[in-house]
């Protein structure tokens, strides 16, 4: 049974009481006045700083225990300290998407009677990776330990690591082939996995027998438990110092202060009103090997988002009009959607005040039941939930940025970046052993532009603000492939006055294996998913995969002949095709084929970010430097940006300002000549809409949105002056 | 309270403030007097007298024009009542062919024009490109921003319009 909670109530009753107080007063736990903060603000702030230091220190220690390059190199980890009811008080840096998903996990255990069975005792360890309980996807495995003081439950310490292998139908963690949850891998459903500060042997055995690479998972478990115990002991020592009553009150005041700080920041940085945006996600799966029958069709997802900022400073995000959940791995749970909100807020707004669950409480998500944001079926797969989650929150980044521009905080406006395709693999390693892992260099794609400067080149993804691609040598130790190139992709940032950050492409030689399965996920080149802002263009689509089987690369190396180190800039003939002989493969969307073996060559490229502002305003001098450094081609500088470049005596590009002015004037005139009034375009396009003269995937997308959302139906009908229902759902009841 | 001169704000908005200084502005406490200085900087930039009430994009502003509040391009072109979607009064170029998409994406893979098109919204007078939408064919044009102008001025800025 539960050792006594700090209040007279049992923890489940306390949780219900806390929620009731919030409902009644609008303040966290009914705290209408920050008494302790008012009494001694310095003590108050110092204590929170200490808690944050405990978290950061515990995370750094855990990273050094972990064996996984995902955690060690890329930092795919976060830790946090919670109230007894499961609300985050303080958190570390890292993948803070999980701070609130862990909160959901703790509350789920409390609501489901864990006090009685399996009991919550000092020294217990609980783990979870079930997204319907509280996480984003199967590889996000979280551990929490209760914190007891004087025999009373006074809080929780929690830690999450993103595992590189989850034991699913394909190796890795983002199991793209999952049709339902039964193929996603090893589920740990809010289980007690340890007692007396020790992980249970039977749990470790289960991991060892169900994972391709258990060393990552098991050592990460130890890393997480060590960090939780470290935080727990620090909190207990702090309570010894400040007293239990003070702790119980101050920990809640921290959260209420966090809520108020978020509201104040919103009022300070934004403009109230309604903001709208949308993005799309295309997935090409039809007929691909491995896809199960229900998951076979190609998909086009529509993600309309309406954000309201109220005059109170509350941010409300509404996903009405989006698509239903499906028999694929890209569904998301409300926990994952919360996580997306949290990681976006912590990057874009939470740079003052106390950052904790209070910020989340100053927001609201409207997730229509039955959609991919809130499936009404807990059997759906969520293994690649980031595929839809990230584009959606990329829109949120742009909507917030619109608000910052309105208010004048242009230095905070950031087009963002929404997704980067992941490569995973398994089979036989270069050491002759069974292996499986996700390659996490994807955590360093190109960011969107800012409103005052270009985006970050190969240095950003939405889910991990630390964004590290990791050292090539470390990845080579863990996979049977050798880098023969890791290069910037020219023109891969969205064009604009400020361009998006460029992405990179990796080119590998498969080495010392006769069985390497490569699987990629989360994208197709059919649609843009990184939009631009204020006249900037979207970033290019995801790139196709290119491989050469049975290449002659060893012969070429023997002769010291030129090799292919990247794909090049000819869209019709890649460097691989130019320089290597063998069986050439170009594949759109997920790469799922028969195993590769030594001598094969494979490329994988990541996303760039969207652009900001009109391309014809880009600085010619900056562009010359971009061309010199390989971020832009000379042809793009001239053709897209209207910037004419000459060469100096040493052959370096220099901007020709006068020629640029002339060329841009011509481009502007051509633009005006080509353009026609929007009203004319609407009138001519209406006939196409009336006939639903669209690709089948587009028609299906509209039909499903119209079926789920009366608002989308109304807005579509009003805009085109048509009856959307009769067009896309003929025979449906009016 | 943090505060910057109008010159610093002007350089920041123009993207010409040196990076170390910009970085300090990003990391420091935010300046509560930013909005009106920002608007003053923008007002100096435009060639017309109607007072700017709220910027909505890089070169697009809501301004007071006589008794009306309209969305106006920096060149002076009016897109009409700010409560209505300015895009409906703009000029448009739609890229929905491989050839037209390739002009912007010379070496990358490009979307399937059957799945997605680019819509460029342009000022019909000066040719400034104000927004670019990427959308599936048939998707309604989005109304990006409907500010609560009255609430903003009254409740957040403490000033009547």
JSON list of N, CA, C and O in Angstrom, two decimals, chain A residues 340-361:
[
{"chain": "A", "resi": 340, "resn": "UNK", "atom": "N", "xyz": [4.02, 17.73, -27.97]},
{"chain": "A", "resi": 340, "resn": "UNK", "atom": "CA", "xyz": [4.36, 18.66, -29.05]},
{"chain": "A", "resi": 340, "resn": "UNK", "atom": "C", "xyz": [4.15, 20.11, -28.61]},
{"chain": "A", "resi": 340, "resn": "UNK", "atom": "O", "xyz": [4.96, 20.99, -28.91]},
{"chain": "A", "resi": 341, "resn": "UNK", "atom": "N", "xyz": [3.08, 20.33, -27.89]},
{"chain": "A", "resi": 341, "resn": "UNK", "atom": "CA", "xyz": [2.79, 21.68, -27.39]},
{"chain": "A", "resi": 341, "resn": "UNK", "atom": "C", "xyz": [3.89, 22.13, -26.42]},
{"chain": "A", "resi": 341, "resn": "UNK", "atom": "O", "xyz": [4.39, 23.25, -26.50]},
{"chain": "A", "resi": 342, "resn": "UNK", "atom": "N", "xyz": [4.27, 21.22, -25.55]},
{"chain": "A", "resi": 342, "resn": "UNK", "atom": "CA", "xyz": [5.24, 21.56, -24.50]},
{"chain": "A", "resi": 342, "resn": "UNK", "atom": "C", "xyz": [6.60, 21.87, -25.11]},
{"chain": "A", "resi": 342, "resn": "UNK", "atom": "O", "xyz": [7.27, 22.84, -24.74]},
{"chain": "A", "resi": 343, "resn": "UNK", "atom": "N", "xyz": [7.03, 21.03, -26.06]},
{"chain": "A", "resi": 343, "resn": "UNK", "atom": "CA", "xyz": [8.37, 21.25, -26.61]},
{"chain": "A", "resi": 343, "resn": "UNK", "atom": "C", "xyz": [8.40, 22.52, -27.46]},
{"chain": "A", "resi": 343, "resn": "UNK", "atom": "O", "xyz": [9.42, 23.21, -27.52]},
{"chain": "A", "resi": 344, "resn": "UNK", "atom": "N", "xyz": [7.28, 22.88, -28.07]},
{"chain": "A", "resi": 344, "resn": "UNK", "atom": "CA", "xyz": [7.25, 24.12, -28.85]},
{"chain": "A", "resi": 344, "resn": "UNK", "atom": "C", "xyz": [7.26, 25.33, -27.92]},
{"chain": "A", "resi": 344, "resn": "UNK", "atom": "O", "xyz": [8.00, 26.29, -28.14]},
{"chain": "A", "resi": 345, "resn": "UNK", "atom": "N", "xyz": [6.44, 25.27, -26.88]},
{"chain": "A", "resi": 345, "resn": "UNK", "atom": "CA", "xyz": [6.40, 26.39, -25.94]},
{"chain": "A", "resi": 345, "resn": "UNK", "atom": "C", "xyz": [7.75, 26.60, -25.28]},
{"chain": "A", "resi": 345, "resn": "UNK", "atom": "O", "xyz": [8.21, 27.73, -25.12]},
{"chain": "A", "resi": 346, "resn": "UNK", "atom": "N", "xyz": [8.40, 25.51, -24.87]},
{"chain": "A", "resi": 346, "resn": "UNK", "atom": "CA", "xyz": [9.66, 25.67, -24.15]},
{"chain": "A", "resi": 346, "resn": "UNK", "atom": "C", "xyz": [10.75, 26.24, -25.06]},
{"chain": "A", "resi": 346, "resn": "UNK", "atom": "O", "xyz": [11.66, 26.90, -24.59]},
{"chain": "A", "resi": 347, "resn": "UNK", "atom": "N", "xyz": [10.64, 26.02, -26.36]},
{"chain": "A", "resi": 347, "resn": "UNK", "atom": "CA", "xyz": [11.63, 26.60, -27.26]},
{"chain": "A", "resi": 347, "resn": "UNK", "atom": "C", "xyz": [11.32, 28.04, -27.63]},
{"chain": "A", "resi": 347, "resn": "UNK", "atom": "O", "xyz": [12.22, 28.82, -27.86]},
{"chain": "A", "resi": 348, "resn": "UNK", "atom": "N", "xyz": [10.05, 28.36, -27.72]},
{"chain": "A", "resi": 348, "resn": "UNK", "atom": "CA", "xyz": [9.67, 29.65, -28.32]},
{"chain": "A", "resi": 348, "resn": "UNK", "atom": "C", "xyz": [9.25, 30.72, -27.33]},
{"chain": "A", "resi": 348, "resn": "UNK", "atom": "O", "xyz": [9.30, 31.90, -27.65]},
{"chain": "A", "resi": 349, "resn": "UNK", "atom": "N", "xyz": [8.79, 30.30, -26.16]},
{"chain": "A", "resi": 349, "resn": "UNK", "atom": "CA", "xyz": [8.26, 31.32, -25.25]},
{"chain": "A", "resi": 349, "resn": "UNK", "atom": "C", "xyz": [8.78, 31.22, -23.83]},
{"chain": "A", "resi": 349, "resn": "UNK", "atom": "O", "xyz": [8.75, 32.21, -23.10]},
{"chain": "A", "resi": 350, "resn": "UNK", "atom": "N", "xyz": [9.23, 30.05, -23.42]},
{"chain": "A", "resi": 350, "resn": "UNK", "atom": "CA", "xyz": [9.54, 29.87, -21.99]},
{"chain": "A", "resi": 350, "resn": "UNK", "atom": "C", "xyz": [10.97, 30.27, -21.66]},
{"chain": "A", "resi": 350, "resn": "UNK", "atom": "O", "xyz": [11.75, 29.48, -21.17]},
{"chain": "A", "resi": 351, "resn": "UNK", "atom": "N", "xyz": [11.31, 31.51, -21.97]},
{"chain": "A", "resi": 351, "resn": "UNK", "atom": "CA", "xyz": [12.65, 31.93, -21.63]},
{"chain": "A", "resi": 351, "resn": "UNK", "atom": "C", "xyz": [12.68, 32.86, -20.42]},
{"chain": "A", "resi": 351, "resn": "UNK", "atom": "O", "xyz": [13.69, 33.41, -20.08]},
{"chain": "A", "resi": 352, "resn": "UNK", "atom": "N", "xyz": [11.55, 33.02, -19.77]},
{"chain": "A", "resi": 352, "resn": "UNK", "atom": "CA", "xyz": [11.52, 33.75, -18.51]},
{"chain": "A", "resi": 352, "resn": "UNK", "atom": "C", "xyz": [10.54, 33.04, -17.59]},
{"chain": "A", "resi": 352, "resn": "UNK", "atom": "O", "xyz": [9.73, 32.24, -18.02]},
{"chain": "A", "resi": 353, "resn": "UNK", "atom": "N", "xyz": [10.63, 33.34, -16.30]},
{"chain": "A", "resi": 353, "resn": "UNK", "atom": "CA", "xyz": [9.71, 32.71, -15.35]},
{"chain": "A", "resi": 353, "resn": "UNK", "atom": "C", "xyz": [10.08, 31.27, -15.12]},
{"chain": "A", "resi": 353, "resn": "UNK", "atom": "O", "xyz": [11.08, 30.76, -15.62]},
{"chain": "A", "resi": 354, "resn": "UNK", "atom": "N", "xyz": [9.25, 30.59, -14.35]},
{"chain": "A", "resi": 354, "resn": "UNK", "atom": "CA", "xyz": [9.54, 29.20, -14.01]},
{"chain": "A", "resi": 354, "resn": "UNK", "atom": "C", "xyz": [8.93, 28.30, -15.08]},
{"chain": "A", "resi": 354, "resn": "UNK", "atom": "O", "xyz": [7.75, 28.37, -15.35]},
{"chain": "A", "resi": 355, "resn": "UNK", "atom": "N", "xyz": [9.75, 27.46, -15.66]},
{"chain": "A", "resi": 355, "resn": "UNK", "atom": "CA", "xyz": [9.28, 26.59, -16.73]},
{"chain": "A", "resi": 355, "resn": "UNK", "atom": "C", "xyz": [8.89, 25.24, -16.13]},
{"chain": "A", "resi": 355, "resn": "UNK", "atom": "O", "xyz": [9.71, 24.53, -15.58]},
{"chain": "A", "resi": 356, "resn": "UNK", "atom": "N", "xyz": [7.63, 24.93, -16.23]},
{"chain": "A", "resi": 356, "resn": "UNK", "atom": "CA", "xyz": [7.13, 23.66, -15.69]},
{"chain": "A", "resi": 356, "resn": "UNK", "atom": "C", "xyz": [5.72, 23.43, -16.24]},
{"chain": "A", "resi": 356, "resn": "UNK", "atom": "O", "xyz": [5.32, 24.07, -17.21]},
{"chain": "A", "resi": 357, "resn": "UNK", "atom": "N", "xyz": [4.99, 22.52, -15.63]},
{"chain": "A", "resi": 357, "resn": "UNK", "atom": "CA", "xyz": [3.66, 22.20, -16.13]},
{"chain": "A", "resi": 357, "resn": "UNK", "atom": "C", "xyz": [2.70, 23.39, -16.06]},
{"chain": "A", "resi": 357, "resn": "UNK", "atom": "O", "xyz": [1.64, 23.37, -16.68]},
{"chain": "A", "resi": 358, "resn": "UNK", "atom": "N", "xyz": [3.06, 24.41, -15.32]},
{"chain": "A", "resi": 358, "resn": "UNK", "atom": "CA", "xyz": [2.22, 25.60, -15.28]},
{"chain": "A", "resi": 358, "resn": "UNK", "atom": "C", "xyz": [2.05, 26.21, -16.66]},
{"chain": "A", "resi": 358, "resn": "UNK", "atom": "O", "xyz": [0.98, 26.70, -17.02]},
{"chain": "A", "resi": 359, "resn": "UNK", "atom": "N", "xyz": [3.13, 26.17, -17.47]},
{"chain": "A", "resi": 359, "resn": "UNK", "atom": "CA", "xyz": [3.04, 26.71, -18.83]},
{"chain": "A", "resi": 359, "resn": "UNK", "atom": "C", "xyz": [2.00, 25.95, -19.62]},
{"chain": "A", "resi": 359, "resn": "UNK", "atom": "O", "xyz": [1.18, 26.54, -20.35]},
{"chain": "A", "resi": 360, "resn": "UNK", "atom": "N", "xyz": [2.02, 24.64, -19.48]},
{"chain": "A", "resi": 360, "resn": "UNK", "atom": "CA", "xyz": [1.04, 23.81, -20.20]},
{"chain": "A", "resi": 360, "resn": "UNK", "atom": "C", "xyz": [-0.38, 24.16, -19.75]},
{"chain": "A", "resi": 360, "resn": "UNK", "atom": "O", "xyz": [-1.32, 24.16, -20.55]},
{"chain": "A", "resi": 361, "resn": "UNK", "atom": "N", "xyz": [-0.55, 24.49, -18.47]},
{"chain": "A", "resi": 361, "resn": "UNK", "atom": "CA", "xyz": [-1.89, 24.80, -17.96]},
{"chain": "A", "resi": 361, "resn": "UNK", "atom": "C", "xyz": [-2.42, 26.13, -18.49]},
{"chain": "A", "resi": 361, "resn": "UNK", "atom": "O", "xyz": [-3.61, 26.42, -18.34]}
]
